[in-house]
Amino acid sequence: MHTLIRDDGTLPYGYHHAPVGELNFLDFDLKTAFGIRRSTLYKRVKFNRFNFVGFMADEFMAGVAVVDLGLIKNGFAYHFDRKTGVLTETSVLTPFKATIRPTPDTPMSRINTSSLALTISETGVDCRTDTFSLKAEFTAPHPAPLRVSSRTGYRGWTYTDKRSPVSVRGTLSVNGTTTEIASPHVLALTDWSAGYMRRNTFWSWASSAAVLADGRPFGMNLAAGVNETGFTENMIWIDGAPVHIGPVHFDYRDNDTTTPWRITSMDGIIDLTFTPEGHREEKVNALVMGSLFTQLCGSFTGTVTPPGADPVPVTNAPGFCEDHFARW
């Protein structure tokens, strides 16, 4: 299998237009700021990785994730009923029972506990909790994934793979009621990210998978706080065609993230308002590690204007926004 880290222990930064194979992170020549080589144990413990899949439709939104922070693993799954505003969720912390294979193009992420059994693979999602279950197959490959690696801090790096929209087919069961789900009525987006990140990390994030009023599929991934050293992870997809976006500004109340957000890009392509409908949050303060995490479900309205094109209206496109601080 092809590997991302080169034989000399360095990483090729930038956009990757073909699958990268394995993130052989233990081969990376990680050092302190003053050039002292880090041990294999340190590299293993400090390598963070995340795998998230979001689902959205007129009636509901859902999110599932496996998180591996070296010393601690986390998994969550939730269902948000957009009609009633009811959020059903399960979240677990465990030192074991979770794995994320470092192969972003062919992911295999699992967590298996008594309250949450979740598998995310290149073919789909299989999630079971005490209150709901979701089994979805990815029915078509994404035509142009966003793959980017960038420097993080002085010696670290971050790699991310984002895809939206993703077509799905499957079943959703909530409190004993099972329904069939299928695209284009239900769409998904995927996020696989990993790296040696800053000790104190924050990000703002926005994403959507929708169908525009003219019938074209629309996907979006925007972020501020990570992947900004020379490259960004900001992209929209219109009818499968990717459009790179410059730096993005998130304007929202950090003391009340449930009020509307304004999201604009420096290049003028993005001009959107996000209206939250519901959210889930976690606050973990575990001595050397901590997390303040809020993920909101809602919709985007405004315009996106690709270079050389007319503005494209975006009206009530379902999606997520996120405010996150972490101390790794």
mmCIF file of C-alpha atoms in Angstrom:
data_model
loop_
_atom_site.group_PDB
_atom_site.id
_atom_site.type_symbol
_atom_site.label_atom_id
_atom_site.label_comp_id
_atom_site.label_asym_id
_atom_site.label_seq_id
_atom_site.Cartn_x
_atom_site.Cartn_y
_atom_site.Cartn_z
ATOM 1 C CA MET A 1 0.000 0.000 0.000
ATOM 2 C CA HIS A 2 1.139 3.529 -0.756
ATOM 3 C CA THR A 3 2.114 5.566 2.307
ATOM 4 C CA LEU A 4 1.964 9.313 2.913
ATOM 5 C CA ILE A 5 5.120 9.810 5.008
ATOM 6 C CA ARG A 6 8.234 9.727 2.860
ATOM 7 C CA ASP A 7 11.293 7.557 3.492
ATOM 8 C CA ASP A 8 13.131 10.488 5.084
ATOM 9 C CA GLY A 9 10.360 10.978 7.669
ATOM 10 C CA THR A 10 8.883 14.084 6.064
ATOM 11 C CA LEU A 11 5.373 14.826 4.829
ATOM 12 C CA PRO A 12 4.309 16.257 1.426
ATOM 13 C CA TYR A 13 2.114 19.233 2.322
ATOM 14 C CA GLY A 14 -0.678 20.464 0.116
ATOM 15 C CA TYR A 15 -3.652 19.080 -1.780
ATOM 16 C CA HIS A 16 -3.676 15.435 -2.786
ATOM 17 C CA HIS A 17 -5.723 14.590 -5.870
ATOM 18 C CA ALA A 18 -5.268 10.829 -5.586
ATOM 19 C CA PRO A 19 -5.691 8.418 -2.664
ATOM 20 C CA VAL A 20 -2.845 8.748 -0.165
ATOM 21 C CA GLY A 21 -2.929 5.177 1.115
ATOM 22 C CA GLU A 22 -1.799 4.787 4.715
ATOM 23 C CA LEU A 23 -0.910 7.618 7.072
ATOM 24 C CA ASN A 24 2.180 5.873 8.418
ATOM 25 C CA PHE A 25 2.442 8.405 11.239
ATOM 26 C CA LEU A 26 4.994 6.435 13.269
ATOM 27 C CA ASP A 27 7.467 6.962 10.418
ATOM 28 C CA PHE A 28 7.168 10.744 10.712
ATOM 29 C CA ASP A 29 10.336 12.330 12.142
ATOM 30 C CA LEU A 30 8.580 14.171 14.971
ATOM 31 C CA LYS A 31 10.799 16.392 17.094
ATOM 32 C CA THR A 32 10.506 18.960 19.840
ATOM 33 C CA ALA A 33 10.772 22.629 18.914
ATOM 34 C CA PHE A 34 14.499 22.419 19.696
ATOM 35 C CA GLY A 35 15.112 19.365 17.539
ATOM 36 C CA ILE A 36 15.037 16.489 20.029
ATOM 37 C CA ARG A 37 13.542 13.398 18.366
ATOM 38 C CA ARG A 38 10.319 12.116 19.935
ATOM 39 C CA SER A 39 9.977 8.475 20.973
ATOM 40 C CA THR A 40 7.718 5.975 19.238
ATOM 41 C CA LEU A 41 5.557 5.821 22.353
ATOM 42 C CA TYR A 42 5.139 9.598 22.344
ATOM 43 C CA LYS A 43 4.220 9.578 18.657
ATOM 44 C CA ARG A 44 1.675 6.839 19.236
ATOM 45 C CA VAL A 45 0.016 8.563 22.210
ATOM 46 C CA LYS A 46 -0.047 12.065 20.719
ATOM 47 C CA PHE A 47 -1.498 11.155 17.326
ATOM 48 C CA ASN A 48 -5.141 12.253 17.203
ATOM 49 C CA ARG A 49 -7.692 10.951 14.711
ATOM 50 C CA PHE A 50 -11.393 11.446 14.095
ATOM 51 C CA ASN A 51 -13.992 9.953 11.771
ATOM 52 C CA PHE A 52 -17.417 11.618 11.489
ATOM 53 C CA VAL A 53 -20.387 11.025 9.206
ATOM 54 C CA GLY A 54 -23.359 13.377 9.126
ATOM 55 C CA PHE A 55 -26.791 12.689 7.630
ATOM 56 C CA MET A 56 -29.405 15.272 6.727
ATOM 57 C CA ALA A 57 -32.930 15.444 5.394
ATOM 58 C CA ASP A 58 -35.992 17.669 5.745
ATOM 59 C CA GLU A 59 -37.226 15.608 8.710
ATOM 60 C CA PHE A 60 -34.045 14.798 10.612
ATOM 61 C CA MET A 61 -30.322 15.175 10.999
ATOM 62 C CA ALA A 62 -27.925 12.655 12.508
ATOM 63 C CA GLY A 63 -24.249 12.395 13.327
ATOM 64 C CA VAL A 64 -21.961 9.517 14.269
ATOM 65 C CA ALA A 65 -18.267 9.627 15.168
ATOM 66 C CA VAL A 66 -15.313 7.639 16.435
ATOM 67 C CA VAL A 67 -12.507 9.631 18.084
ATOM 68 C CA ASP A 68 -9.080 8.286 19.091
ATOM 69 C CA LEU A 69 -6.980 10.626 21.237
ATOM 70 C CA GLY A 70 -4.313 8.094 22.112
ATOM 71 C CA LEU A 71 -4.960 7.689 25.833
ATOM 72 C CA ILE A 72 -8.743 7.986 25.570
ATOM 73 C CA LYS A 73 -11.313 7.007 22.956
ATOM 74 C CA ASN A 74 -14.691 8.611 22.370
ATOM 75 C CA GLY A 75 -17.723 7.716 20.333
ATOM 76 C CA PHE A 76 -21.038 9.440 19.856
ATOM 77 C CA ALA A 77 -24.204 9.052 17.851
ATOM 78 C CA TYR A 78 -27.260 11.254 17.782
ATOM 79 C CA HIS A 79 -30.533 11.796 15.964
ATOM 80 C CA PHE A 80 -32.209 15.196 15.795
ATOM 81 C CA ASP A 81 -35.876 15.381 14.849
ATOM 82 C CA ARG A 82 -36.247 18.653 12.958
ATOM 83 C CA LYS A 83 -40.036 18.624 13.315
ATOM 84 C CA THR A 84 -40.220 18.160 17.102
ATOM 85 C CA GLY A 85 -36.789 19.472 18.142
ATOM 86 C CA VAL A 86 -36.092 16.263 20.100
ATOM 87 C CA LEU A 87 -32.440 15.183 20.282
ATOM 88 C CA THR A 88 -31.662 11.527 21.009
ATOM 89 C CA GLU A 89 -27.998 10.843 21.702
ATOM 90 C CA THR A 90 -25.437 8.427 23.091
ATOM 91 C CA SER A 91 -21.845 9.262 23.985
ATOM 92 C CA VAL A 92 -19.135 7.075 25.514
ATOM 93 C CA LEU A 93 -15.569 7.495 26.769
ATOM 94 C CA THR A 94 -13.321 4.463 26.981
ATOM 95 C CA PRO A 95 -9.571 3.749 27.132
ATOM 96 C CA PHE A 96 -10.061 0.736 24.844
ATOM 97 C CA LYS A 97 -12.695 -0.726 22.499
ATOM 98 C CA ALA A 98 -12.174 1.807 19.717
ATOM 99 C CA THR A 99 -9.952 1.851 16.641
ATOM 100 C CA ILE A 100 -9.476 4.116 13.613
ATOM 101 C CA ARG A 101 -7.377 2.598 10.857
ATOM 102 C CA PRO A 102 -5.006 5.251 9.416
ATOM 103 C CA THR A 103 -6.294 4.793 5.857
ATOM 104 C CA PRO A 104 -8.562 7.762 5.084
ATOM 105 C CA ASP A 105 -9.542 6.626 1.580
ATOM 106 C CA THR A 106 -10.513 3.172 2.853
ATOM 107 C CA PRO A 107 -11.614 3.946 6.419
ATOM 108 C CA MET A 108 -12.400 1.384 9.072
ATOM 109 C CA SER A 109 -13.381 3.034 12.365
ATOM 110 C CA ARG A 110 -15.029 1.116 15.171
ATOM 111 C CA ILE A 111 -16.176 1.539 18.731
ATOM 112 C CA ASN A 112 -17.949 -1.261 20.542
ATOM 113 C CA THR A 113 -19.424 -0.761 24.018
ATOM 114 C CA SER A 114 -22.614 -1.853 25.749
ATOM 115 C CA SER A 115 -24.361 1.411 24.839
ATOM 116 C CA LEU A 116 -22.819 2.183 21.437
ATOM 117 C CA ALA A 117 -21.735 -0.131 18.619
ATOM 118 C CA LEU A 118 -20.542 1.841 15.608
ATOM 119 C CA THR A 119 -18.629 0.973 12.453
ATOM 120 C CA ILE A 120 -17.691 3.480 9.748
ATOM 121 C CA SER A 121 -16.153 2.020 6.601
ATOM 122 C CA GLU A 122 -15.648 2.985 2.972
ATOM 123 C CA THR A 123 -18.936 1.234 2.173
ATOM 124 C CA GLY A 124 -21.148 2.832 4.817
ATOM 125 C CA VAL A 125 -22.204 3.163 8.444
ATOM 126 C CA ASP A 126 -23.624 0.648 10.906
ATOM 127 C CA CYS A 127 -24.687 2.218 14.222
ATOM 128 C CA ARG A 128 -26.661 0.744 17.127
ATOM 129 C CA THR A 129 -27.558 2.437 20.401
ATOM 130 C CA ASP A 130 -30.186 1.790 23.064
ATOM 131 C CA THR A 131 -32.614 4.250 21.465
ATOM 132 C CA PHE A 132 -31.901 4.332 17.744
ATOM 133 C CA SER A 133 -30.033 2.573 14.979
ATOM 134 C CA LEU A 134 -28.796 3.651 11.577
ATOM 135 C CA LYS A 135 -27.531 1.430 8.801
ATOM 136 C CA ALA A 136 -26.559 3.198 5.606
ATOM 137 C CA GLU A 137 -24.680 2.184 2.480
ATOM 138 C CA PHE A 138 -22.693 4.720 0.474
ATOM 139 C CA THR A 139 -24.140 4.129 -2.976
ATOM 140 C CA ALA A 140 -21.678 6.051 -5.171
ATOM 141 C CA PRO A 141 -18.061 7.220 -4.872
ATOM 142 C CA HIS A 142 -17.498 10.930 -4.383
ATOM 143 C CA PRO A 143 -16.162 12.471 -7.619
ATOM 144 C CA ALA A 144 -13.648 14.882 -6.064
ATOM 145 C CA PRO A 145 -12.714 14.394 -2.386
ATOM 146 C CA LEU A 146 -10.911 17.163 -0.541
ATOM 147 C CA ARG A 147 -7.588 15.807 0.708
ATOM 148 C CA VAL A 148 -5.162 18.253 2.285
ATOM 149 C CA SER A 149 -2.182 18.146 4.644
ATOM 150 C CA SER A 150 -0.749 21.234 6.295
ATOM 151 C CA ARG A 151 1.713 22.266 8.974
ATOM 152 C CA THR A 152 0.338 22.575 12.490
ATOM 153 C CA GLY A 153 2.306 24.497 15.061
ATOM 154 C CA TYR A 154 6.101 24.349 14.715
ATOM 155 C CA ARG A 155 6.647 20.609 14.283
ATOM 156 C CA GLY A 156 3.203 19.037 13.818
ATOM 157 C CA TRP A 157 0.823 18.507 10.930
ATOM 158 C CA THR A 158 -2.829 17.834 10.178
ATOM 159 C CA TYR A 159 -4.364 15.760 7.411
ATOM 160 C CA THR A 160 -8.050 15.820 6.484
ATOM 161 C CA ASP A 161 -10.307 14.096 3.955
ATOM 162 C CA LYS A 162 -13.755 15.676 3.421
ATOM 163 C CA ARG A 163 -16.520 14.547 1.040
ATOM 164 C CA SER A 164 -19.955 16.073 0.424
ATOM 165 C CA PRO A 165 -22.573 15.260 -0.642
ATOM 166 C CA VAL A 166 -22.457 11.475 -0.365
ATOM 167 C CA SER A 167 -25.360 9.388 -1.654
ATOM 168 C CA VAL A 168 -26.781 6.818 0.753
ATOM 169 C CA ARG A 169 -29.385 4.088 1.086
ATOM 170 C CA GLY A 170 -30.455 2.262 4.235
ATOM 171 C CA THR A 171 -32.692 2.237 7.295
ATOM 172 C CA LEU A 172 -33.170 4.434 10.347
ATOM 173 C CA SER A 173 -34.889 3.227 13.527
ATOM 174 C CA VAL A 174 -35.822 5.625 16.324
ATOM 175 C CA ASN A 175 -37.686 4.423 19.425
ATOM 176 C CA GLY A 176 -38.953 1.347 17.612
ATOM 177 C CA THR A 177 -40.062 3.091 14.397
ATOM 178 C CA THR A 178 -38.100 2.094 11.289
ATOM 179 C CA THR A 179 -38.004 4.090 8.049
ATOM 180 C CA GLU A 180 -36.195 3.617 4.747
ATOM 181 C CA ILE A 181 -33.713 6.345 3.836
ATOM 182 C CA ALA A 182 -32.297 7.049 0.386
ATOM 183 C CA SER A 183 -30.756 9.853 -1.644
ATOM 184 C CA PRO A 184 -31.490 12.439 -2.871
ATOM 185 C CA HIS A 185 -33.994 12.887 -0.039
ATOM 186 C CA VAL A 186 -31.304 11.954 2.508
ATOM 187 C CA LEU A 187 -27.679 12.956 1.936
ATOM 188 C CA ALA A 188 -24.503 12.434 3.924
ATOM 189 C CA LEU A 189 -21.074 13.983 4.361
ATOM 190 C CA THR A 190 -17.888 12.406 5.665
ATOM 191 C CA ASP A 191 -14.927 13.765 7.628
ATOM 192 C CA TRP A 192 -11.710 11.845 8.332
ATOM 193 C CA SER A 193 -9.023 13.899 10.085
ATOM 194 C CA ALA A 194 -5.802 13.142 11.938
ATOM 195 C CA GLY A 195 -2.469 14.557 12.953
ATOM 196 C CA TYR A 196 -0.071 15.934 15.533
ATOM 197 C CA MET A 197 -2.095 18.948 16.538
ATOM 198 C CA ARG A 198 -1.423 21.957 18.732
ATOM 199 C CA ARG A 199 -1.580 21.349 22.474
ATOM 200 C CA ASN A 200 -4.445 23.864 22.649
ATOM 201 C CA THR A 201 -6.578 23.617 19.522
ATOM 202 C CA PHE A 202 -9.772 25.325 18.496
ATOM 203 C CA TRP A 203 -11.836 25.382 15.365
ATOM 204 C CA SER A 204 -15.052 26.678 13.889
ATOM 205 C CA TRP A 205 -16.566 24.420 11.240
ATOM 206 C CA ALA A 206 -19.496 24.439 8.841
ATOM 207 C CA SER A 207 -20.680 21.739 6.457
ATOM 208 C CA SER A 208 -23.664 20.932 4.304
ATOM 209 C CA ALA A 209 -24.989 18.330 1.878
ATOM 210 C CA ALA A 210 -28.059 19.441 -0.043
ATOM 211 C CA VAL A 211 -29.853 19.772 -3.364
ATOM 212 C CA LEU A 212 -30.072 23.293 -4.769
ATOM 213 C CA ALA A 213 -33.335 24.775 -6.051
ATOM 214 C CA ASP A 214 -32.208 24.073 -9.630
ATOM 215 C CA GLY A 215 -31.701 20.381 -8.821
ATOM 216 C CA ARG A 216 -27.893 20.338 -8.636
ATOM 217 C CA PRO A 217 -26.227 18.577 -5.691
ATOM 218 C CA PHE A 218 -24.376 20.909 -3.316
ATOM 219 C CA GLY A 219 -21.692 20.127 -0.768
ATOM 220 C CA MET A 220 -19.696 22.382 1.542
ATOM 221 C CA ASN A 221 -16.857 22.220 4.052
ATOM 222 C CA LEU A 222 -15.568 25.384 5.757
ATOM 223 C CA ALA A 223 -13.271 25.757 8.756
ATOM 224 C CA ALA A 224 -11.187 28.252 10.689
ATOM 225 C CA GLY A 225 -8.522 27.409 13.259
ATOM 226 C CA VAL A 226 -6.947 24.340 11.593
ATOM 227 C CA ASN A 227 -5.485 23.622 8.152
ATOM 228 C CA GLU A 228 -4.649 27.248 7.455
ATOM 229 C CA THR A 229 -0.850 27.151 7.084
ATOM 230 C CA GLY A 230 -0.451 27.676 3.351
ATOM 231 C CA PHE A 231 -3.586 25.710 2.449
ATOM 232 C CA THR A 232 -7.192 25.618 3.591
ATOM 233 C CA GLU A 233 -9.750 22.861 3.922
ATOM 234 C CA ASN A 234 -12.441 25.182 2.567
ATOM 235 C CA MET A 235 -14.348 23.870 -0.427
ATOM 236 C CA ILE A 236 -17.761 23.759 -2.031
ATOM 237 C CA TRP A 237 -18.950 21.215 -4.569
ATOM 238 C CA ILE A 238 -21.640 22.155 -7.099
ATOM 239 C CA ASP A 239 -22.835 19.247 -9.222
ATOM 240 C CA GLY A 240 -19.674 17.381 -8.190
ATOM 241 C CA ALA A 241 -17.256 20.111 -9.326
ATOM 242 C CA PRO A 242 -14.956 21.339 -6.521
ATOM 243 C CA VAL A 243 -14.323 25.027 -5.851
ATOM 244 C CA HIS A 244 -11.494 25.975 -3.474
ATOM 245 C CA ILE A 245 -12.341 28.723 -0.980
ATOM 246 C CA GLY A 246 -9.945 31.134 0.697
ATOM 247 C CA PRO A 247 -9.855 31.947 4.428
ATOM 248 C CA VAL A 248 -13.283 32.008 6.073
ATOM 249 C CA HIS A 249 -14.605 34.154 8.916
ATOM 250 C CA PHE A 250 -17.200 32.830 11.369
ATOM 251 C CA ASP A 251 -19.189 35.562 13.113
ATOM 252 C CA TYR A 252 -21.193 34.191 16.052
ATOM 253 C CA ARG A 253 -21.705 34.720 19.746
ATOM 254 C CA ASP A 254 -19.282 32.490 21.590
ATOM 255 C CA ASN A 255 -21.402 32.838 24.726
ATOM 256 C CA ASP A 256 -24.530 31.751 22.848
ATOM 257 C CA THR A 257 -23.807 29.636 19.795
ATOM 258 C CA THR A 258 -27.531 28.908 19.301
ATOM 259 C CA THR A 259 -28.102 32.348 17.746
ATOM 260 C CA PRO A 260 -27.578 32.755 13.963
ATOM 261 C CA TRP A 261 -24.045 32.557 12.543
ATOM 262 C CA ARG A 262 -22.710 34.659 9.659
ATOM 263 C CA ILE A 263 -20.069 32.953 7.499
ATOM 264 C CA THR A 264 -18.116 34.824 4.826
ATOM 265 C CA SER A 265 -14.933 34.182 2.883
ATOM 266 C CA MET A 266 -12.150 36.634 2.108
ATOM 267 C CA ASP A 267 -12.437 35.899 -1.624
ATOM 268 C CA GLY A 268 -16.152 36.776 -1.633
ATOM 269 C CA ILE A 269 -17.336 33.321 -2.680
ATOM 270 C CA ILE A 270 -19.148 32.551 0.590
ATOM 271 C CA ASP A 271 -21.901 34.715 2.069
ATOM 272 C CA LEU A 272 -24.144 32.570 4.243
ATOM 273 C CA THR A 273 -26.218 32.718 7.390
ATOM 274 C CA PHE A 274 -26.574 29.584 9.492
ATOM 275 C CA THR A 275 -29.729 29.287 11.595
ATOM 276 C CA PRO A 276 -29.398 26.711 14.397
ATOM 277 C CA GLU A 277 -32.329 24.429 15.198
ATOM 278 C CA GLY A 278 -30.794 22.123 17.811
ATOM 279 C CA HIS A 279 -27.432 21.110 19.207
ATOM 280 C CA ARG A 280 -25.411 18.641 21.230
ATOM 281 C CA GLU A 281 -22.518 19.546 23.485
ATOM 282 C CA GLU A 282 -19.854 17.958 25.642
ATOM 283 C CA LYS A 283 -17.625 19.412 28.322
ATOM 284 C CA VAL A 284 -14.736 17.254 29.513
ATOM 285 C CA ASN A 285 -12.014 18.449 31.885
ATOM 286 C CA ALA A 286 -9.733 15.505 32.641
ATOM 287 C CA LEU A 287 -6.633 17.148 34.108
ATOM 288 C CA VAL A 288 -4.135 17.005 31.225
ATOM 289 C CA MET A 289 -6.888 16.733 28.606
ATOM 290 C CA GLY A 290 -10.081 18.680 28.021
ATOM 291 C CA SER A 291 -12.739 19.498 25.471
ATOM 292 C CA LEU A 292 -15.488 22.063 24.969
ATOM 293 C CA PHE A 293 -17.578 20.874 22.040
ATOM 294 C CA THR A 294 -20.800 22.176 20.549
ATOM 295 C CA GLN A 295 -22.208 20.799 17.303
ATOM 296 C CA LEU A 296 -25.317 22.480 15.947
ATOM 297 C CA CYS A 297 -27.913 21.249 13.457
ATOM 298 C CA GLY A 298 -29.653 23.789 11.266
ATOM 299 C CA SER A 299 -29.752 25.308 7.806
ATOM 300 C CA PHE A 300 -27.778 27.693 5.581
ATOM 301 C CA THR A 301 -29.227 30.513 3.484
ATOM 302 C CA GLY A 302 -27.389 33.018 1.294
ATOM 303 C CA THR A 303 -25.216 32.819 -1.789
ATOM 304 C CA VAL A 304 -22.072 31.150 -3.053
ATOM 305 C CA THR A 305 -20.366 32.760 -6.035
ATOM 306 C CA PRO A 306 -17.786 30.618 -7.836
ATOM 307 C CA PRO A 307 -15.085 32.578 -9.688
ATOM 308 C CA GLY A 308 -16.372 33.902 -13.003
ATOM 309 C CA ALA A 309 -19.933 32.733 -12.341
ATOM 310 C CA ASP A 310 -23.190 34.263 -11.209
ATOM 311 C CA PRO A 311 -24.202 33.982 -7.537
ATOM 312 C CA VAL A 312 -25.816 30.651 -6.698
ATOM 313 C CA PRO A 313 -28.693 30.927 -4.214
ATOM 314 C CA VAL A 314 -28.565 28.615 -1.217
ATOM 315 C CA THR A 315 -31.906 28.353 0.570
ATOM 316 C CA ASN A 316 -32.447 26.386 3.782
ATOM 317 C CA ALA A 317 -29.682 23.904 2.990
ATOM 318 C CA PRO A 318 -29.395 21.533 5.957
ATOM 319 C CA GLY A 319 -26.055 21.240 7.670
ATOM 320 C CA PHE A 320 -23.879 21.526 10.742
ATOM 321 C CA CYS A 321 -21.840 24.190 12.502
ATOM 322 C CA GLU A 322 -19.369 23.454 15.253
ATOM 323 C CA ASP A 323 -17.477 25.354 17.943
ATOM 324 C CA HIS A 324 -14.697 23.295 19.513
ATOM 325 C CA PHE A 325 -11.808 23.835 21.906
ATOM 326 C CA ALA A 326 -9.525 20.954 22.840
ATOM 327 C CA ARG A 327 -6.518 20.507 25.097
ATOM 328 C CA TRP A 328 -4.773 17.354 23.918
#
